Structures are given as structure tokens and as C-alpha cells.
C-alpha atoms as one frame of an Amber mdcrd trajectory, in Angstrom:
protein
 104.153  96.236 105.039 104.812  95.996 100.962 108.691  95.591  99.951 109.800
  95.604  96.989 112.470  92.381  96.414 115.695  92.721  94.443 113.888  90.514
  91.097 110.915  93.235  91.287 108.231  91.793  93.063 106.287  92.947  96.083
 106.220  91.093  98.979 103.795  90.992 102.093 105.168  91.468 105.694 102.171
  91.457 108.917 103.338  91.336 112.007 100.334  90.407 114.785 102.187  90.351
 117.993 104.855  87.734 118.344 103.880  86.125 114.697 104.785  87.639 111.431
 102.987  86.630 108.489 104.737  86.716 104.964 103.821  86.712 102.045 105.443
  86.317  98.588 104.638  88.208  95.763 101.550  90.716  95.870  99.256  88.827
  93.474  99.447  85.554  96.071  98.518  88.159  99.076  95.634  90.058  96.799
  94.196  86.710  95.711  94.385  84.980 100.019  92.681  88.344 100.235  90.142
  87.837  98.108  89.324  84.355  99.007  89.399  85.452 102.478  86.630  87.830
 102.148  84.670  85.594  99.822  84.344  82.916 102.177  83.493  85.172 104.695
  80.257  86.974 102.847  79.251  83.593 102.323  78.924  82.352 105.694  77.785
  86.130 106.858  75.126  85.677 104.256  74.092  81.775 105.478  74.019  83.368
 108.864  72.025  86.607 107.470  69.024  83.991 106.136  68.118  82.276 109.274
  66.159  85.563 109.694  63.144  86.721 107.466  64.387  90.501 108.275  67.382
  90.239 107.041  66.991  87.805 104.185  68.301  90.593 101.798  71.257  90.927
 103.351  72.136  87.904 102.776  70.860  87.802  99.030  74.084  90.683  98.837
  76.596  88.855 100.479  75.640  86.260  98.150  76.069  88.186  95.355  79.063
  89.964  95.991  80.754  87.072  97.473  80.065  85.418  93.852  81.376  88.031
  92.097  84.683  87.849  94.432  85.234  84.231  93.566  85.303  85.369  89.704
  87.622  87.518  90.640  90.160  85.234  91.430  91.122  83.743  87.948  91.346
  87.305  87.088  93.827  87.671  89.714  95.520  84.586  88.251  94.850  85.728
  84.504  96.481  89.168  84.975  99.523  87.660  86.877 100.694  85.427  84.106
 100.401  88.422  81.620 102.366  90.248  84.197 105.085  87.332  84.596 104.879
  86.958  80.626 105.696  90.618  79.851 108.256  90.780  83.178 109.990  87.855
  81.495 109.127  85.492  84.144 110.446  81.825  84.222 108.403  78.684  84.039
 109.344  78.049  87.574 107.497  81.554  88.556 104.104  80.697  86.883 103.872
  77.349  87.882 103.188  78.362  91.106  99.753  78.989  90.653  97.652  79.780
  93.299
């Protein structure tokens, strides 16, 4: 669930039975995300090429998972514009991710 905190940021609340997973901040949650499903293509795709059938596959995990792991410093890129133009404190941005 997304909740928006009293400063303006969104947070990240997951509750999987009797464990609840949160998150700070929506940028920290989109880039786990991200790296998350990056990782995974990548070992979907080294799985994918023991196989001769399905060696494309895998050449598209590849690829996709590369272009998720560019993503990220986007993700980080367009956070400290956003904590720049928010008027976010040093404290805030060195908490890189």
C-alpha cells in the first residue's frame, strides 16, 4: 500500500502474512524493484541457454535485463532532481541507493 508521509514522500507498506515489509520513499521501492527483476531475467535467461530451443529467450532476458540495470541511475538521476526542486536536505540525498 502507497502513503503519502507528512514531509511529502510516498512510502511502501506489504504485508505477506505475519511480516510487513516497508519501505521508505517510492524511488528506494521502484529502484529494489527494478533490481529485483533485473537479476531475475538474468538468471531466467542463464537458465533459458542450457537449451538450443530456447536460446532466444534467453538472448531477451538478456537484453531487457540490461536495459533494466540502466535504468537504475535513472531512477537515482531523477530522484535527486526531484529532492533538488522539493528542497531536499543533504541528509535526504545522501542516502543513495
Amino acid at each position: 500500500m502507497w502513503q503519502k508521509t507528512r514531509d511529502g514522500r510516498w512510502d511502501v507498506s506489504v504485508t505477506l502474512g505475519p511480516t510487513n515489509l516497508r519501505v521508505d520513499g517510492a524511488y528506494e521501492a521502484l529502484s529494489i524493484a527494478n533490481d529485483f527483476l533485473a537479476g531475475l531475467l538474468f538468471l531466467v535467461g542463464s537458465i533459458l541457454f542450457f537449451w538450443k530451443a530456447t536460446e532466444t529467450a534467453a538472448i531477451w532476458c538478456f537484453t531487457v535485463g540490461s536495459v533494466l540495470f540502466v535504468v537504475r541511475p535513472t531512477i537515482r538521476l531523477v530522484r535527486r532532481i526531484h529532492l533538488g526542486s522539493a528542497g531536499g536536505g543533504e541528509g535526504e540525498a545522501a542516502r543513495d541507493f
